[in-house]
CSV table of C-alpha atoms in Angstrom, one decimal:
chain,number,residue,atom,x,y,z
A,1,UNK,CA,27.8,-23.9,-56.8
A,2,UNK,CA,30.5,-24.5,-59.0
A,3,UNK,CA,30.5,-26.7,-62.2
A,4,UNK,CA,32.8,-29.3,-60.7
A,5,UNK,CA,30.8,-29.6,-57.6
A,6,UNK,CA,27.8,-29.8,-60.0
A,7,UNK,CA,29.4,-32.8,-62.1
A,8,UNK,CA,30.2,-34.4,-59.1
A,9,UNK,CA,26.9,-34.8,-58.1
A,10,UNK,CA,26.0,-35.7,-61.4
A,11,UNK,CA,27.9,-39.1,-61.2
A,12,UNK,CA,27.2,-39.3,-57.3
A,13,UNK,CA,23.7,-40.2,-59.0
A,14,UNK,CA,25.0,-42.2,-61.4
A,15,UNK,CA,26.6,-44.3,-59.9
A,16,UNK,CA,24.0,-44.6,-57.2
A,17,UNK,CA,21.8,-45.7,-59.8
A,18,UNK,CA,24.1,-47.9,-61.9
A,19,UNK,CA,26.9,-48.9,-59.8
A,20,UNK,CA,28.8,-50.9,-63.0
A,21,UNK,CA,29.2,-46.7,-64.6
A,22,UNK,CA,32.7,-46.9,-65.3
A,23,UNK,CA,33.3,-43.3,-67.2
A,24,UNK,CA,31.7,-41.8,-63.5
A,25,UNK,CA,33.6,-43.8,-61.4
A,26,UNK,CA,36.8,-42.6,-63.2
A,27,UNK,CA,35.7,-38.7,-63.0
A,28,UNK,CA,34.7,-39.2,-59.5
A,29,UNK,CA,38.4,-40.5,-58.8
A,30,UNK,CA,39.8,-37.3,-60.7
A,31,UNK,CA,37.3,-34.8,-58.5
A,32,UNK,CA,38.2,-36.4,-55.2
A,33,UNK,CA,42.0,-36.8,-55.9
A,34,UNK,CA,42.1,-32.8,-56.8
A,35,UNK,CA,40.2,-32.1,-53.4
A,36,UNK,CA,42.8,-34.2,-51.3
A,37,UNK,CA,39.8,-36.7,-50.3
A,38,UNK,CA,42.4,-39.9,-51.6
A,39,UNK,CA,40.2,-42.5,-50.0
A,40,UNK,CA,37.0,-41.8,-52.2
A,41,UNK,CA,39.7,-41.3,-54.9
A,42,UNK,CA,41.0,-45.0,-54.5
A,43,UNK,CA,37.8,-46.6,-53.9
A,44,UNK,CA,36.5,-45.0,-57.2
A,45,UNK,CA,39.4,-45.8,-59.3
A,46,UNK,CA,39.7,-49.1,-58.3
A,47,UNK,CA,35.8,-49.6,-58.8
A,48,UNK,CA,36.5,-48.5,-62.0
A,49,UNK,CA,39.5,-50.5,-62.8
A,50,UNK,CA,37.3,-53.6,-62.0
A,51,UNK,CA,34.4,-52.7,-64.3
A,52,UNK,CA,37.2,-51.5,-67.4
A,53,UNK,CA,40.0,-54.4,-66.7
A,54,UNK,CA,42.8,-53.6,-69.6
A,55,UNK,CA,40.4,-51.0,-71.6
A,56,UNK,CA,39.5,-47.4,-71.6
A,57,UNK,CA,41.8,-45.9,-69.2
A,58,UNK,CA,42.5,-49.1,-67.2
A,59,UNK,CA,46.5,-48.1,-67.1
A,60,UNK,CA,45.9,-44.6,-66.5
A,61,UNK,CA,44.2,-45.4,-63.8
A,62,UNK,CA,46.1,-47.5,-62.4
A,63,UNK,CA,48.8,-44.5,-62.3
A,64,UNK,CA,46.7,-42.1,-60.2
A,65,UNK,CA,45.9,-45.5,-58.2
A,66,UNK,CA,49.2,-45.5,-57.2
A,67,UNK,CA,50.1,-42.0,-56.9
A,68,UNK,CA,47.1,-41.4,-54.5
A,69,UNK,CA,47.8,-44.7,-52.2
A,70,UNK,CA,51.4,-43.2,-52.1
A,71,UNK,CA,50.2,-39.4,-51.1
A,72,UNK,CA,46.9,-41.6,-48.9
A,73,UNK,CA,49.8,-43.3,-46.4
């Protein structure tokens, strides 16, 4: 199994366990959007962007947001 696919279950758990985890969210967005699975990326960055509102990598994330949404229609 690969390191990636590792980490990804890594913050599957996280999250599961603390659904407010913004840094996991975020990664989760960046693993799904480099497998082509855009709909778990969205949902994760935009769970994210409503924990972080205008901190951490709220803009950033917005970005891939709307790159994704774009590739997603």
């Amino acid at each position: 199994r690969s390191m990636i696919a590792k980490a990804k279950e890594e913050f599957l758990q996280s999250v599961k366990f603390n659904p407010d985890q913004a840094d996991a969210h975020w990664y989760l967005g960046s693993i799904y959007r480099d497998e082509g699975n855009y709909k778990e990326a969205i949902h994760h960055w935009k769970r994210y962007m409503s924990i972080s509102p205008k901190v951490g990598s709220y803009e950033e994330a917005k970005k891939n947001l709307e790159k994704v949404q774009e590739s997603y229609k």
